[in-house]
């Protein structure tokens, strides 16, 4: 028995509802409810918050979030086979779980949730990165959420928290560290999942800063770092050549040597360059 609620063990839920993991949906389920409760606790104090969960699957993390006291959970799941299992959880926590059978990329959570909102998810890699970049780059800041607690492949988690000069440093590190405090809070081996993936995983916690560390337009910053790291071995005057005819002068004005490579340049300089390029 789980210990966190009176619902059946997850293995039983999966068997009785026929939710065999599908590779096409990136399904690697967490079946240990002690572990999902731990991840829910890593999401912070949920008692005064609504929680957005993406990709609940059979509902292991969902159960953790509800048991940890989330005011309300909105769970968006693409796989309709998971709906009956999630309906059972909704019944066990009356009025606290809303499930949407759809693609997380198409749903506006603000139509359903009231701030403060925390986001928690164990998502497939491609969708996770796309959503993360979307959550980090709204025009206005602070965003609609106060924290993100997200499972990634270990390698992606390391890219989010990487420091300048390291191999993992790039677009994700810059966008994440610009507007949030980002930390790896848990490492998980493949055996923690069913079926086990080929790689190790890690949970990253990102807390929204009240203001970005340095001013910059999000779209411009995203564009600059994407270009700079697309050709990370090139000097910046070459990698960013297409961005402005006088790119060398703009690099110098932003405190960057035109012969520097992207991986040695810090957040403050990239923000200065994004501001300079926005002036035109
Ligand atoms: N949260 C569950 C757990 O920890 O056991 C399931 C994790 S599994 C890695 C990812 C889940 O995301 C799957 O249930 C999958 O169907 C769902 N999913 C994949 N793409 C999605 C999308 N675009 N929108 C919503 N859910 C999605």
CSV table of C-alpha atoms and ligand atoms in Angstrom, one decimal:
chain,number,residue,atom,x,y,z
A,1,UNK,CA,0.0,0.0,0.0
A,2,UNK,CA,1.3,3.4,-0.9
A,3,UNK,CA,1.1,5.2,2.4
A,4,UNK,CA,0.3,8.5,0.8
A,5,UNK,CA,-3.3,7.8,-0.1
A,6,UNK,CA,-5.9,5.0,-0.2
A,7,UNK,CA,-5.8,4.4,-4.0
A,8,UNK,CA,-4.4,1.2,-5.4
A,9,UNK,CA,-0.6,0.8,-6.1
A,10,UNK,CA,0.4,2.2,-9.5
A,11,UNK,CA,1.4,-1.1,-11.0
A,12,UNK,CA,-2.2,-2.3,-10.4
A,13,UNK,CA,-3.6,0.9,-11.9
A,14,UNK,CA,-1.5,0.4,-15.0
A,15,UNK,CA,-2.5,-3.2,-15.4
A,16,UNK,CA,-6.2,-2.7,-14.7
A,17,UNK,CA,-6.5,0.2,-17.1
A,18,UNK,CA,-4.2,-1.3,-19.8
A,19,UNK,CA,-1.7,1.6,-19.8
A,20,UNK,CA,1.3,-0.1,-21.4
A,21,UNK,CA,4.0,2.5,-21.8
A,22,UNK,CA,4.2,3.9,-25.3
A,23,UNK,CA,7.6,5.0,-26.6
A,24,UNK,CA,6.0,7.5,-29.1
A,25,UNK,CA,4.6,9.5,-26.1
A,26,UNK,CA,7.9,9.3,-24.2
A,27,UNK,CA,6.3,7.2,-21.4
A,28,UNK,CA,8.6,6.2,-18.6
A,29,UNK,CA,6.5,6.0,-15.5
A,30,UNK,CA,7.4,6.6,-11.9
A,31,UNK,CA,5.7,3.8,-9.9
A,32,UNK,CA,7.2,4.4,-6.4
A,33,UNK,CA,4.8,6.6,-4.5
A,34,UNK,CA,7.5,7.5,-1.9
A,35,UNK,CA,9.5,8.9,-4.7
A,36,UNK,CA,6.7,10.9,-6.3
A,37,UNK,CA,5.8,12.3,-2.8
A,38,UNK,CA,9.5,13.3,-2.5
A,39,UNK,CA,9.4,15.1,-5.9
A,40,UNK,CA,6.1,16.8,-4.8
A,41,UNK,CA,7.8,18.1,-1.7
A,42,UNK,CA,10.7,19.4,-3.8
A,43,UNK,CA,8.2,21.6,-5.5
A,44,UNK,CA,7.9,23.7,-2.4
A,45,UNK,CA,5.0,24.5,-0.1
A,46,UNK,CA,1.9,23.6,-2.1
A,47,UNK,CA,-0.7,24.3,0.5
A,48,UNK,CA,-1.5,27.8,-0.7
A,49,UNK,CA,-0.9,27.1,-4.4
A,50,UNK,CA,-2.5,25.8,-7.5
A,51,UNK,CA,-0.3,23.3,-9.4
A,52,UNK,CA,0.0,22.8,-13.1
A,53,UNK,CA,1.1,19.2,-13.9
A,54,UNK,CA,2.0,18.3,-17.5
A,55,UNK,CA,1.9,14.6,-18.5
A,56,UNK,CA,0.5,12.9,-15.4
A,57,UNK,CA,0.3,9.5,-17.0
A,58,UNK,CA,-1.2,7.0,-14.5
A,59,UNK,CA,-0.9,9.7,-11.9
A,60,UNK,CA,2.0,8.9,-9.5
A,61,UNK,CA,3.2,12.5,-9.2
A,62,UNK,CA,-0.4,13.8,-9.3
A,63,UNK,CA,-1.1,11.7,-6.2
A,64,UNK,CA,2.1,13.1,-4.6
A,65,UNK,CA,1.1,16.7,-5.3
A,66,UNK,CA,-2.4,16.2,-3.9
A,67,UNK,CA,-1.2,14.4,-0.8
A,68,UNK,CA,1.3,17.2,-0.2
A,69,UNK,CA,-1.7,19.6,0.0
A,70,UNK,CA,-1.9,21.3,-3.3
A,71,UNK,CA,-5.0,23.6,-3.3
A,72,UNK,CA,-5.9,22.4,-6.9
A,73,UNK,CA,-4.0,20.4,-9.5
A,74,UNK,CA,-4.6,21.0,-13.3
A,75,UNK,CA,-3.2,17.9,-15.0
A,76,UNK,CA,-2.8,18.0,-18.8
A,77,UNK,CA,-2.3,14.5,-20.4
A,78,UNK,CA,-2.2,13.7,-24.1
A,79,UNK,CA,-2.9,9.9,-23.7
A,80,UNK,CA,-6.6,9.2,-23.4
A,81,UNK,CA,-5.9,5.7,-22.0
A,82,UNK,CA,-4.8,7.5,-18.7
A,83,UNK,CA,-8.2,9.2,-18.2
A,84,UNK,CA,-10.0,6.5,-16.2
A,85,UNK,CA,-7.0,6.2,-13.8
A,86,UNK,CA,-6.9,10.0,-13.3
A,87,UNK,CA,-10.7,10.1,-12.8
A,88,UNK,CA,-10.2,7.7,-9.8
A,89,UNK,CA,-7.7,10.1,-8.3
A,90,UNK,CA,-10.1,13.1,-8.9
A,91,UNK,CA,-12.8,11.1,-7.0
A,92,UNK,CA,-10.4,10.5,-4.1
A,93,UNK,CA,-9.7,14.2,-3.8
A,94,UNK,CA,-13.1,15.9,-4.5
A,95,UNK,CA,-12.9,19.2,-6.3
A,96,UNK,CA,-9.1,19.4,-6.2
A,97,UNK,CA,-8.0,17.7,-9.5
A,98,UNK,CA,-9.0,18.9,-13.0
A,99,UNK,CA,-7.8,16.8,-15.9
A,100,UNK,CA,-7.6,17.9,-19.5
A,101,UNK,CA,-7.1,15.3,-22.2
A,102,UNK,CA,-5.0,17.3,-24.6
A,103,UNK,CA,-1.6,18.6,-25.7
A,104,UNK,CA,0.1,20.8,-23.1
A,105,UNK,CA,1.4,23.0,-25.8
A,106,UNK,CA,-2.2,24.0,-26.7
A,107,UNK,CA,-3.7,24.8,-23.3
A,108,UNK,CA,-3.7,28.2,-21.5
A,109,UNK,CA,-3.4,27.2,-17.8
A,110,UNK,CA,-4.6,30.7,-16.7
A,111,UNK,CA,-8.0,29.8,-17.9
A,112,UNK,CA,-8.2,27.2,-15.2
A,113,UNK,CA,-5.8,28.2,-12.3
A,114,UNK,CA,-5.5,31.0,-9.8
A,115,UNK,CA,-2.0,32.3,-8.8
A,116,UNK,CA,0.2,31.5,-7.0
A,117,UNK,CA,0.8,28.7,-9.4
A,118,UNK,CA,3.7,26.1,-9.2
A,119,UNK,CA,4.5,23.8,-12.1
A,120,UNK,CA,5.6,20.2,-11.7
A,121,UNK,CA,6.2,17.6,-14.4
A,122,UNK,CA,7.9,14.5,-15.5
A,123,UNK,CA,7.9,15.1,-19.3
A,124,UNK,CA,9.3,13.6,-22.5
A,125,UNK,CA,12.5,15.4,-23.4
A,126,UNK,CA,11.5,17.3,-26.5
A,127,UNK,CA,8.2,18.7,-25.0
A,128,UNK,CA,10.0,19.5,-21.7
A,129,UNK,CA,12.6,21.7,-23.3
A,130,UNK,CA,10.1,23.4,-25.6
A,131,UNK,CA,7.8,24.2,-22.6
A,132,UNK,CA,10.7,25.3,-20.4
A,133,UNK,CA,11.9,27.8,-23.1
A,134,UNK,CA,8.3,29.0,-23.4
A,135,UNK,CA,7.9,29.5,-19.7
A,136,UNK,CA,11.2,31.4,-19.5
A,137,UNK,CA,10.7,33.8,-22.3
A,138,UNK,CA,7.3,35.6,-21.9
A,139,UNK,CA,7.5,39.3,-22.7
A,140,UNK,CA,6.4,40.4,-19.2
A,141,UNK,CA,8.2,39.3,-16.0
A,142,UNK,CA,7.4,37.9,-13.3
A,143,UNK,CA,5.6,35.1,-15.1
A,144,UNK,CA,2.3,33.4,-14.1
A,145,UNK,CA,4.2,30.7,-12.2
A,146,UNK,CA,6.4,31.0,-9.1
A,147,UNK,CA,8.4,27.8,-9.5
A,148,UNK,CA,9.1,25.0,-11.9
A,149,UNK,CA,10.0,21.5,-10.7
A,150,UNK,CA,10.8,19.4,-13.8
A,151,UNK,CA,12.3,16.0,-14.6
A,152,UNK,CA,14.9,16.0,-17.4
A,153,UNK,CA,17.5,13.7,-18.8
A,154,UNK,CA,20.6,14.3,-16.6
A,155,UNK,CA,22.4,15.9,-19.5
A,156,UNK,CA,19.7,18.4,-20.1
A,157,UNK,CA,19.5,19.2,-16.4
A,158,UNK,CA,23.2,19.9,-16.4
A,159,UNK,CA,22.7,22.3,-19.4
A,160,UNK,CA,20.2,24.3,-17.4
A,161,UNK,CA,22.5,24.9,-14.4
A,162,UNK,CA,25.8,25.1,-16.3
A,163,UNK,CA,28.4,27.8,-15.7
A,164,UNK,CA,30.3,29.8,-18.4
A,165,UNK,CA,33.3,27.9,-19.8
A,166,UNK,CA,31.8,24.4,-19.3
A,167,UNK,CA,30.8,22.1,-22.1
A,168,UNK,CA,27.2,22.1,-21.1
A,169,UNK,CA,26.9,26.0,-21.1
A,170,UNK,CA,24.6,27.4,-23.7
A,171,UNK,CA,21.1,28.7,-24.6
A,172,UNK,CA,19.3,26.8,-21.8
A,173,UNK,CA,21.7,27.9,-19.1
A,174,UNK,CA,21.5,31.5,-20.2
A,175,UNK,CA,17.7,31.7,-20.5
A,176,UNK,CA,17.2,29.8,-17.2
A,177,UNK,CA,19.7,31.7,-15.2
A,178,UNK,CA,18.7,35.1,-16.6
A,179,UNK,CA,15.3,35.0,-14.9
A,180,UNK,CA,15.4,32.2,-12.3
A,181,UNK,CA,17.4,30.5,-9.6
A,182,UNK,CA,18.0,27.1,-11.1
A,183,UNK,CA,19.3,24.1,-9.1
A,184,UNK,CA,19.4,20.3,-9.6
A,185,UNK,CA,17.6,18.9,-6.5
A,186,UNK,CA,17.5,15.2,-7.2
A,187,UNK,CA,19.3,12.6,-9.3
A,188,UNK,CA,17.5,9.5,-10.5
A,189,UNK,CA,18.9,6.3,-12.0
A,190,UNK,CA,17.1,4.6,-15.0
A,191,UNK,CA,15.7,1.9,-12.7
A,192,UNK,CA,13.5,4.5,-10.9
A,193,UNK,CA,11.3,4.4,-14.0
A,194,UNK,CA,9.1,1.8,-15.7
A,195,UNK,CA,10.3,1.0,-18.4
A,196,UNK,CA,13.8,2.2,-17.5
A,197,UNK,CA,15.1,4.8,-20.0
A,198,UNK,CA,18.6,4.5,-21.5
A,199,UNK,CA,19.9,7.6,-19.6
A,200,UNK,CA,20.0,9.0,-16.0
A,201,UNK,CA,17.5,11.7,-15.0
A,202,UNK,CA,17.5,14.7,-12.7
A,203,UNK,CA,14.9,17.0,-11.2
A,204,UNK,CA,15.6,20.7,-11.7
A,205,UNK,CA,14.0,23.4,-9.5
A,206,UNK,CA,13.7,26.8,-11.1
A,207,UNK,CA,12.3,29.7,-8.9
A,208,UNK,CA,11.2,32.8,-10.7
A,209,UNK,CA,13.3,35.9,-9.7
A,210,UNK,CA,11.1,39.0,-9.1
A,211,UNK,CA,13.1,40.7,-12.0
A,212,UNK,CA,15.5,39.4,-14.6
A,213,UNK,CA,19.2,39.6,-13.4
A,214,UNK,CA,19.9,42.1,-16.3
A,215,UNK,CA,17.5,43.9,-18.6
A,216,UNK,CA,17.0,42.6,-22.1
A,217,UNK,CA,14.2,41.8,-24.6
A,218,UNK,CA,13.5,38.1,-24.3
A,219,UNK,CA,13.1,37.4,-28.0
A,220,UNK,CA,16.3,39.3,-28.8
A,221,UNK,CA,18.3,37.5,-26.1
A,222,UNK,CA,16.9,34.2,-27.3
A,223,UNK,CA,17.9,35.0,-30.9
A,224,UNK,CA,21.4,36.1,-29.9
A,225,UNK,CA,22.3,33.1,-27.8
A,226,UNK,CA,20.7,30.7,-30.3
A,227,UNK,CA,23.0,32.1,-33.0
A,228,UNK,CA,26.0,32.4,-30.8
A,229,UNK,CA,25.8,28.8,-29.6
A,230,UNK,CA,24.7,27.3,-32.9
A,231,UNK,CA,28.3,27.8,-34.0
A,232,UNK,CA,29.9,27.6,-30.6
A,233,UNK,CA,33.4,26.9,-32.0
A,234,UNK,CA,33.4,30.0,-34.1
A,235,UNK,CA,34.5,33.4,-32.9
A,236,UNK,CA,31.5,35.6,-32.1
A,237,UNK,CA,32.3,38.1,-34.8
A,238,UNK,CA,31.8,35.3,-37.3
A,239,UNK,CA,28.9,33.4,-35.6
A,240,UNK,CA,26.9,36.6,-35.2
A,241,UNK,CA,27.9,38.2,-38.6
A,242,UNK,CA,24.3,38.1,-39.9
A,243,UNK,CA,22.9,40.0,-37.0
A,244,UNK,CA,24.2,43.5,-37.8
A,245,UNK,CA,26.7,44.9,-40.3
A,246,UNK,CA,28.7,46.5,-37.5
A,247,UNK,CA,28.6,43.5,-35.2
A,248,UNK,CA,32.3,43.9,-34.2
A,249,UNK,CA,31.6,47.4,-32.8
A,250,UNK,CA,28.5,46.2,-31.0
A,251,UNK,CA,30.3,43.3,-29.4
A,252,UNK,CA,33.0,45.7,-28.1
A,253,UNK,CA,30.4,48.2,-26.9
A,254,UNK,CA,28.8,45.3,-24.9
A,255,UNK,CA,32.1,44.3,-23.3
A,256,UNK,CA,32.7,41.3,-25.5
A,257,UNK,CA,35.9,40.7,-27.5
A,258,UNK,CA,34.9,39.9,-31.2
A,259,UNK,CA,37.4,37.0,-31.1
A,260,UNK,CA,35.7,35.4,-28.0
A,261,UNK,CA,33.7,32.2,-28.4
A,262,UNK,CA,30.2,32.0,-27.0
A,263,UNK,CA,31.0,29.6,-24.2
A,264,UNK,CA,33.3,32.0,-22.5
A,265,UNK,CA,30.8,34.9,-22.4
A,266,UNK,CA,28.7,35.5,-19.4
A,267,UNK,CA,25.0,36.4,-19.0
A,268,UNK,CA,25.6,40.1,-18.3
A,269,UNK,CA,27.5,40.6,-21.6
A,270,UNK,CA,24.9,38.6,-23.6
A,271,UNK,CA,22.2,40.8,-22.1
A,272,UNK,CA,24.2,44.0,-23.0
A,273,UNK,CA,24.6,42.7,-26.5
A,274,UNK,CA,20.8,41.9,-26.8
A,275,UNK,CA,20.1,45.5,-25.7
A,276,UNK,CA,22.6,47.0,-28.1
A,277,UNK,CA,21.1,45.0,-31.0
A,278,UNK,CA,17.6,46.0,-30.1
A,279,UNK,CA,18.6,49.7,-30.5
A,280,UNK,CA,19.5,49.1,-34.2
B,1,LIG,N1,4.1,11.9,-14.8
B,1,LIG,C1,4.0,10.5,-15.1
B,1,LIG,C2,5.0,9.8,-14.2
B,1,LIG,O1,5.9,10.4,-13.6
B,1,LIG,O2,4.9,8.5,-14.1
B,1,LIG,C3,4.3,10.2,-16.6
B,1,LIG,C4,5.6,10.6,-17.1
B,1,LIG,S1,6.0,10.1,-18.8
B,1,LIG,C5,7.7,10.5,-18.8
B,1,LIG,C6,5.4,11.5,-19.7
B,1,LIG,C7,3.9,11.7,-19.8
B,1,LIG,O3,3.7,12.9,-20.6
B,1,LIG,C8,3.2,10.6,-20.5
B,1,LIG,O4,2.1,10.2,-19.8
B,1,LIG,C9,2.8,11.1,-21.9
B,1,LIG,O5,1.6,10.6,-22.4
B,1,LIG,C10,2.6,12.6,-21.6
B,1,LIG,N2,2.8,13.5,-22.7
B,1,LIG,C11,3.7,13.4,-23.7
B,1,LIG,N3,3.6,14.5,-24.5
B,1,LIG,C12,2.6,15.3,-24.0
B,1,LIG,C13,2.0,16.6,-24.4
B,1,LIG,N4,2.5,17.2,-25.5
B,1,LIG,N5,1.1,17.1,-23.6
B,1,LIG,C14,0.6,16.4,-22.5
B,1,LIG,N6,1.1,15.3,-22.1
B,1,LIG,C15,2.1,14.7,-22.8
